């Protein structure tokens, strides 16, 4: 389908924000190509992933039903979200280059439509993809990640049996918890100490050789405990064989892995970040990275759409292949930059919010520059 002169004239009325034939044509091309690209790449990735993990599936006797419905059904949304910016970019580069090669872009601009007006259907399509990506990030992917990670933990990776050592938590203002080690095999914390501090003075210290999690009471059962309280310089000591104590720290806090934040819905993730900040948990950086990445990645669709149209709207000697090559290089560089941005957070060089939005800011500058020099 090519655009006729009548269709082009219909779109000349730039001042009216109405959907024209040209807009519908570009939106159909954009969304259609995007979906086809997703289906093709997902199929290829599943084949490669299956060939890599089939030995582990067989060795660990993973049921076929779980492989299909628990692993790959949950793997697809995660993969789509991760590489959505690249899919958007390649989609725009591909079909816009074809339009330029068929002189459709020249005809549109020669018909009196400004380059700015030409961008409208692109950004309408990009908006739909951004909303789709946000819905995936905030509501669909977290429960999918839980199923996927649980499957991987059981049938692909070794089970989680590591000891947590030297755990420090501020469970509330002035109340600090220390655990020397935690054994997942029996849900027991060894070297347990709970201190209450006011100003610069210790008001109480509860210590125990071990504290075992009681799932029925949802509390910690301390054995051979010692409770020291300090009041007006006088120390009072109380000992006992057993003591039940309820804390905001539960056994789940010791089982939480760094990628567990990927399984939390947005509300739970916010609460976890709040609790981790209160406790002084060093793993809060992983939660903050996840929170900012859920919002920053989808909005990249706008920036990469602008770059893609600006690059591919002109007919080049190298043809579509050159534009696709440039698109692949830029899209991969964006994804790589996003991963490097996380390293800035790990090293403490930048706060998570700045680090995770920095690639968008830099690529927006590139997009604006390319837009200004693009054919008008």
Short mmCIF file of C-alpha atoms in Angstrom, two decimals:
data_model
loop_
_atom_site.label_atom_id
_atom_site.label_comp_id
_atom_site.label_asym_id
_atom_site.label_seq_id
_atom_site.Cartn_x
_atom_site.Cartn_y
_atom_site.Cartn_z
CA UNK A 1 0.00 0.00 0.00
CA UNK A 2 1.42 3.39 -1.05
CA UNK A 3 0.10 6.80 -0.13
CA UNK A 4 -1.73 8.60 -2.92
CA UNK A 5 -1.68 12.37 -3.52
CA UNK A 6 -5.26 12.59 -2.24
CA UNK A 7 -4.26 10.94 1.03
CA UNK A 8 -1.33 13.32 1.41
CA UNK A 9 -3.49 16.39 0.77
CA UNK A 10 -5.88 15.14 3.43
CA UNK A 11 -3.09 15.31 6.00
CA UNK A 12 -1.95 18.86 5.21
CA UNK A 13 -4.21 20.40 7.85
CA UNK A 14 -1.53 20.38 10.56
CA UNK A 15 -3.50 22.51 12.97
CA UNK A 16 -6.23 19.90 13.42
CA UNK A 17 -5.28 17.03 15.78
CA UNK A 18 -7.34 14.46 13.90
CA UNK A 19 -6.36 10.98 12.79
CA UNK A 20 -5.91 11.04 9.03
CA UNK A 21 -5.33 8.32 6.46
CA UNK A 22 -1.60 8.99 6.64
CA UNK A 23 -1.69 8.61 10.43
CA UNK A 24 -3.58 5.32 10.22
CA UNK A 25 -1.15 4.08 7.58
CA UNK A 26 1.93 4.84 9.72
CA UNK A 27 0.34 3.56 12.96
CA UNK A 28 -0.63 0.31 11.23
CA UNK A 29 2.92 -0.05 9.88
CA UNK A 30 4.48 0.77 13.27
CA UNK A 31 2.35 -1.50 15.48
CA UNK A 32 2.19 -4.29 12.89
CA UNK A 33 5.95 -4.40 12.35
CA UNK A 34 6.55 -4.18 16.10
CA UNK A 35 4.33 -7.21 16.80
CA UNK A 36 5.87 -9.25 13.96
CA UNK A 37 9.39 -8.40 15.20
CA UNK A 38 8.44 -9.47 18.73
CA UNK A 39 7.02 -12.79 17.60
CA UNK A 40 10.04 -13.60 15.42
CA UNK A 41 12.65 -12.67 18.03
CA UNK A 42 10.78 -14.40 20.86
CA UNK A 43 10.60 -17.60 18.83
CA UNK A 44 14.34 -17.48 18.15
CA UNK A 45 15.20 -16.72 21.79
CA UNK A 46 13.01 -19.57 23.09
CA UNK A 47 14.75 -22.01 20.71
CA UNK A 48 18.21 -20.90 21.89
CA UNK A 49 17.17 -20.89 25.56
CA UNK A 50 15.65 -24.37 25.26
CA UNK A 51 18.76 -25.75 23.57
CA UNK A 52 20.88 -24.32 26.39
CA UNK A 53 18.74 -25.63 29.27
CA UNK A 54 17.32 -28.88 27.89
CA UNK A 55 20.03 -30.94 29.65
CA UNK A 56 19.15 -29.39 33.01
CA UNK A 57 15.43 -29.91 32.39
CA UNK A 58 16.07 -33.60 31.72
CA UNK A 59 18.56 -34.04 34.58
CA UNK A 60 16.29 -32.36 37.13
CA UNK A 61 13.16 -34.08 35.71
CA UNK A 62 11.27 -30.87 35.01
CA UNK A 63 7.65 -31.66 33.96
CA UNK A 64 6.78 -30.57 30.43
CA UNK A 65 3.68 -28.75 31.70
CA UNK A 66 5.77 -26.60 34.05
CA UNK A 67 8.38 -25.93 31.36
CA UNK A 68 5.69 -24.53 29.05
CA UNK A 69 3.28 -22.82 31.46
CA UNK A 70 5.46 -21.85 34.42
CA UNK A 71 8.77 -21.10 32.74
CA UNK A 72 8.28 -20.02 29.13
CA UNK A 73 4.83 -18.47 29.62
CA UNK A 74 6.40 -16.25 32.31
CA UNK A 75 9.66 -15.85 30.40
CA UNK A 76 8.02 -14.13 27.40
CA UNK A 77 6.73 -10.97 29.20
CA UNK A 78 10.11 -10.59 30.94
CA UNK A 79 11.98 -10.87 27.65
CA UNK A 80 9.59 -8.54 25.78
CA UNK A 81 10.04 -5.88 28.45
CA UNK A 82 13.82 -6.20 28.57
CA UNK A 83 14.32 -5.69 24.83
CA UNK A 84 11.28 -3.53 24.07
CA UNK A 85 13.42 -0.41 23.37
CA UNK A 86 15.44 -2.35 20.79
CA UNK A 87 12.27 -3.70 19.15
CA UNK A 88 10.80 -0.20 18.94
CA UNK A 89 13.94 1.22 17.42
CA UNK A 90 14.40 -1.53 14.85
CA UNK A 91 10.72 -1.35 13.94
CA UNK A 92 10.89 2.39 13.27
CA UNK A 93 14.16 2.07 11.35
CA UNK A 94 12.87 -0.80 9.20
CA UNK A 95 9.51 0.48 7.98
CA UNK A 96 10.54 4.16 7.80
CA UNK A 97 13.56 3.22 5.68
CA UNK A 98 11.23 1.31 3.36
CA UNK A 99 8.97 4.36 3.12
CA UNK A 100 11.99 6.54 2.33
CA UNK A 101 13.24 4.06 -0.27
CA UNK A 102 9.80 4.13 -1.93
CA UNK A 103 9.96 7.99 -1.88
CA UNK A 104 6.85 8.07 0.34
CA UNK A 105 8.56 10.34 2.86
CA UNK A 106 9.57 12.75 0.09
CA UNK A 107 6.00 12.75 -1.22
CA UNK A 108 4.61 13.48 2.23
CA UNK A 109 6.97 16.41 2.83
CA UNK A 110 6.52 17.72 -0.72
CA UNK A 111 2.75 17.62 -0.19
CA UNK A 112 3.06 20.32 2.46
CA UNK A 113 3.16 18.24 5.62
CA UNK A 114 5.84 19.34 8.04
CA UNK A 115 8.33 16.94 9.56
CA UNK A 116 6.85 17.80 12.95
CA UNK A 117 3.38 16.75 11.78
CA UNK A 118 4.86 13.57 10.32
CA UNK A 119 5.98 12.61 13.84
CA UNK A 120 2.42 12.55 15.24
CA UNK A 121 1.46 8.99 14.23
CA UNK A 122 4.87 7.76 15.35
CA UNK A 123 4.36 9.19 18.81
CA UNK A 124 0.79 7.94 18.99
CA UNK A 125 2.15 4.45 18.35
CA UNK A 126 5.02 4.99 20.80
CA UNK A 127 2.52 6.12 23.46
CA UNK A 128 0.56 2.88 23.04
CA UNK A 129 3.80 0.89 23.44
CA UNK A 130 4.86 2.90 26.51
CA UNK A 131 1.48 2.25 28.18
CA UNK A 132 1.74 -1.44 27.25
CA UNK A 133 5.27 -1.60 28.69
CA UNK A 134 4.26 0.18 31.91
CA UNK A 135 1.37 -2.25 32.43
CA UNK A 136 3.81 -5.13 31.94
CA UNK A 137 6.34 -3.62 34.34
CA UNK A 138 3.95 -2.69 37.13
CA UNK A 139 1.33 -5.44 37.05
CA UNK A 140 2.20 -8.38 34.78
CA UNK A 141 5.93 -9.03 35.02
CA UNK A 142 6.35 -9.21 38.85
CA UNK A 143 4.04 -12.25 39.29
CA UNK A 144 5.48 -13.74 36.08
CA UNK A 145 9.00 -13.30 37.46
CA UNK A 146 8.00 -15.11 40.63
CA UNK A 147 6.88 -18.16 38.68
CA UNK A 148 9.92 -18.03 36.40
CA UNK A 149 12.46 -17.61 39.23
CA UNK A 150 10.82 -20.34 41.32
CA UNK A 151 11.08 -22.71 38.37
CA UNK A 152 14.71 -21.77 37.72
CA UNK A 153 15.56 -22.22 41.38
CA UNK A 154 14.06 -25.70 41.43
CA UNK A 155 15.01 -27.11 38.03
CA UNK A 156 17.86 -24.97 36.65
CA UNK A 157 19.94 -23.56 39.49
CA UNK A 158 21.04 -25.02 42.79
CA UNK A 159 18.63 -24.62 45.65
CA UNK A 160 19.18 -21.69 47.97
CA UNK A 161 21.11 -23.07 50.91
CA UNK A 162 23.59 -20.28 51.61
CA UNK A 163 24.17 -18.95 55.10
CA UNK A 164 23.48 -15.26 55.66
CA UNK A 165 26.28 -13.81 57.76
CA UNK A 166 26.73 -10.63 59.80
CA UNK A 167 23.25 -9.26 59.16
CA UNK A 168 22.57 -5.74 60.52
CA UNK A 169 19.09 -4.21 60.54
CA UNK A 170 17.59 -1.08 62.04
CA UNK A 171 14.12 -2.47 62.48
CA UNK A 172 12.74 0.82 63.88
CA UNK A 173 14.21 4.17 64.98
CA UNK A 174 16.64 3.41 67.80
CA UNK A 175 16.19 -0.39 67.61
CA UNK A 176 18.96 -2.43 65.97
CA UNK A 177 19.18 -6.13 65.18
CA UNK A 178 22.36 -8.12 64.63
CA UNK A 179 22.56 -11.77 63.54
CA UNK A 180 25.90 -13.47 63.23
CA UNK A 181 24.60 -16.15 60.82
CA UNK A 182 21.35 -17.60 59.54
CA UNK A 183 20.84 -21.23 58.50
CA UNK A 184 18.02 -21.82 55.97
CA UNK A 185 18.04 -25.56 56.74
CA UNK A 186 16.33 -25.02 60.13
CA UNK A 187 15.30 -21.34 59.93
CA UNK A 188 17.59 -20.48 62.83
CA UNK A 189 19.54 -17.27 63.48
CA UNK A 190 22.74 -17.69 65.51
CA UNK A 191 24.41 -14.97 67.53
CA UNK A 192 21.18 -12.97 67.93
CA UNK A 193 21.34 -9.47 69.47
CA UNK A 194 18.67 -6.77 69.74
CA UNK A 195 19.68 -3.34 71.03
CA UNK A 196 17.59 -0.29 71.93
CA UNK A 197 19.46 3.02 71.88
CA UNK A 198 18.29 6.50 72.87
CA UNK A 199 20.66 9.26 71.88
CA UNK A 200 24.09 7.86 72.63
CA UNK A 201 23.02 5.53 75.44
CA UNK A 202 22.07 1.87 75.29
CA UNK A 203 18.76 1.33 77.05
CA UNK A 204 18.49 -2.42 76.60
CA UNK A 205 20.20 -5.35 74.92
CA UNK A 206 18.58 -8.72 74.30
CA UNK A 207 21.00 -11.45 73.22
CA UNK A 208 20.62 -15.14 72.56
CA UNK A 209 22.76 -17.98 71.32
CA UNK A 210 20.11 -18.81 68.74
CA UNK A 211 16.67 -17.68 67.59
CA UNK A 212 14.44 -20.07 65.63
CA UNK A 213 11.52 -18.92 63.51
CA UNK A 214 8.14 -20.25 64.67
CA UNK A 215 5.86 -20.29 61.64
CA UNK A 216 2.77 -20.92 63.79
CA UNK A 217 3.26 -17.92 66.07
CA UNK A 218 4.98 -15.87 63.35
CA UNK A 219 7.61 -14.99 65.94
CA UNK A 220 11.21 -15.76 66.90
CA UNK A 221 11.78 -18.29 69.72
CA UNK A 222 14.96 -17.33 71.60
CA UNK A 223 16.97 -19.94 73.50
CA UNK A 224 19.30 -19.19 76.45
CA UNK A 225 18.62 -15.47 76.30
CA UNK A 226 20.08 -12.61 78.33
CA UNK A 227 18.21 -9.31 78.70
CA UNK A 228 20.18 -6.34 79.99
CA UNK A 229 18.39 -3.06 80.76
CA UNK A 230 20.07 0.19 81.75
CA UNK A 231 18.22 2.84 83.77
CA UNK A 232 19.99 5.81 85.45
CA UNK A 233 23.31 4.00 85.29
CA UNK A 234 21.91 0.87 86.92
CA UNK A 235 22.10 -2.39 84.97
CA UNK A 236 19.47 -5.08 85.40
CA UNK A 237 20.10 -8.57 84.07
CA UNK A 238 17.46 -11.15 83.32
CA UNK A 239 18.12 -14.60 81.89
CA UNK A 240 15.96 -17.48 80.77
CA UNK A 241 15.79 -20.67 78.75
CA UNK A 242 13.24 -19.57 76.16
CA UNK A 243 11.48 -16.41 75.05
CA UNK A 244 9.07 -15.66 72.19
CA UNK A 245 9.52 -12.27 70.56
CA UNK A 246 7.72 -10.71 67.59
CA UNK A 247 9.78 -8.46 65.32
CA UNK A 248 9.12 -6.68 62.03
CA UNK A 249 11.96 -8.79 60.64
CA UNK A 250 10.65 -12.18 59.56
CA UNK A 251 12.26 -15.28 58.14
CA UNK A 252 11.46 -14.03 54.64
CA UNK A 253 13.97 -11.21 55.07
CA UNK A 254 16.77 -13.77 55.34
CA UNK A 255 15.57 -15.73 52.31
CA UNK A 256 15.23 -12.65 50.14
CA UNK A 257 17.64 -12.76 47.22
CA UNK A 258 18.70 -9.74 45.21
CA UNK A 259 16.47 -10.70 42.30
CA UNK A 260 13.49 -11.16 44.62
CA UNK A 261 12.63 -7.48 44.06
CA UNK A 262 11.74 -8.42 40.48
CA UNK A 263 8.80 -10.46 41.82
CA UNK A 264 7.24 -7.70 43.94
CA UNK A 265 4.25 -5.64 42.72
CA UNK A 266 4.77 -1.89 42.75
CA UNK A 267 3.06 -1.36 46.12
CA UNK A 268 5.07 -4.08 47.86
CA UNK A 269 8.27 -2.78 46.29
CA UNK A 270 7.62 0.69 47.72
CA UNK A 271 7.01 -0.76 51.18
CA UNK A 272 10.16 -2.86 50.94
CA UNK A 273 12.23 0.21 50.00
CA UNK A 274 10.78 2.11 52.97
CA UNK A 275 11.59 -0.76 55.37
CA UNK A 276 15.07 -1.25 53.93
CA UNK A 277 15.87 2.46 54.35
CA UNK A 278 14.74 2.34 57.98
CA UNK A 279 16.83 -0.79 58.59
CA UNK A 280 19.87 0.54 56.79
CA UNK A 281 19.80 -2.51 54.55
CA UNK A 282 22.58 -2.29 51.96
CA UNK A 283 20.43 -4.26 49.49
CA UNK A 284 18.11 -1.26 49.17
CA UNK A 285 20.10 -0.28 46.07
CA UNK A 286 18.73 -3.32 44.21
CA UNK A 287 15.19 -2.32 45.12
CA UNK A 288 15.77 1.28 44.02
CA UNK A 289 17.30 0.11 40.73
CA UNK A 290 14.27 -2.08 40.07
CA UNK A 291 11.84 0.73 40.92
CA UNK A 292 13.50 3.31 38.66
CA UNK A 293 14.10 0.85 35.83
CA UNK A 294 10.38 -0.03 35.74
CA UNK A 295 9.63 3.60 34.86
CA UNK A 296 12.67 4.68 32.84
CA UNK A 297 12.79 1.78 30.34
CA UNK A 298 9.26 2.27 28.88
CA UNK A 299 9.79 5.99 28.25
CA UNK A 300 12.80 5.17 26.11
CA UNK A 301 10.28 4.29 23.37
CA UNK A 302 9.64 8.01 22.79
CA UNK A 303 13.33 8.85 22.53
CA UNK A 304 14.28 5.93 20.31
CA UNK A 305 11.29 6.59 18.06
CA UNK A 306 12.47 10.15 17.51
CA UNK A 307 16.01 8.95 16.77
CA UNK A 308 14.75 6.23 14.44
CA UNK A 309 12.57 8.53 12.35
CA UNK A 310 15.27 11.21 12.16
CA UNK A 311 17.84 8.68 10.95
CA UNK A 312 15.76 6.67 8.50
CA UNK A 313 13.52 9.32 6.92
CA UNK A 314 16.18 10.17 4.35
CA UNK A 315 16.99 7.86 1.44
CA UNK A 316 20.60 6.60 1.71
CA UNK A 317 22.94 4.96 -0.75
CA UNK A 318 23.42 2.02 1.59
CA UNK A 319 19.67 1.40 1.54
CA UNK A 320 17.69 -0.19 4.36
CA UNK A 321 20.61 -2.37 5.43
CA UNK A 322 22.71 0.64 6.47
CA UNK A 323 19.87 2.13 8.51
CA UNK A 324 19.17 -1.21 10.22
CA UNK A 325 22.86 -1.54 11.04
CA UNK A 326 22.89 1.92 12.62
CA UNK A 327 19.67 1.09 14.46
CA UNK A 328 21.05 -2.14 15.91
CA UNK A 329 24.25 -0.38 17.03
CA UNK A 330 22.35 2.46 18.74
CA UNK A 331 19.74 0.21 20.37
CA UNK A 332 22.36 -2.16 21.76
CA UNK A 333 24.42 0.80 22.97
CA UNK A 334 21.35 2.08 24.84
CA UNK A 335 20.75 -1.28 26.56
CA UNK A 336 24.47 -1.54 27.37
CA UNK A 337 24.44 1.98 28.79
CA UNK A 338 21.49 1.05 31.01
CA UNK A 339 23.55 -1.82 32.44
CA UNK A 340 26.56 0.46 33.01
CA UNK A 341 24.25 2.93 34.76
CA UNK A 342 23.51 0.24 37.33
CA UNK A 343 27.23 -0.06 38.02
CA UNK A 344 27.26 3.63 38.97
CA UNK A 345 24.70 2.77 41.66
CA UNK A 346 26.63 -0.27 42.93
CA UNK A 347 29.81 1.79 43.24
CA UNK A 348 27.98 4.65 44.95
CA UNK A 349 28.98 7.13 42.25
CA UNK A 350 25.39 8.17 41.48
CA UNK A 351 21.99 7.89 43.19
CA UNK A 352 19.68 5.29 41.56
CA UNK A 353 17.23 7.87 40.20
CA UNK A 354 19.94 9.86 38.38
CA UNK A 355 21.84 6.78 37.18
CA UNK A 356 18.78 4.99 35.73
CA UNK A 357 17.41 8.09 34.00
CA UNK A 358 20.81 9.29 32.73
CA UNK A 359 20.72 7.13 29.54
CA UNK A 360 17.33 8.60 28.65
CA UNK A 361 18.61 12.13 29.16
CA UNK A 362 21.75 11.60 27.04
CA UNK A 363 19.88 9.82 24.25
CA UNK A 364 17.22 12.54 24.33
CA UNK A 365 19.96 15.08 23.58
CA UNK A 366 21.09 12.90 20.66
CA UNK A 367 17.48 12.58 19.49
CA UNK A 368 16.90 16.35 19.55
CA UNK A 369 20.12 16.95 17.60
CA UNK A 370 19.20 14.37 14.94
CA UNK A 371 15.68 15.76 14.72
CA UNK A 372 16.99 19.30 14.11
CA UNK A 373 19.23 18.19 11.24
CA UNK A 374 16.68 15.76 9.77
CA UNK A 375 15.01 16.71 6.44
CA UNK A 376 12.15 19.09 6.97
#
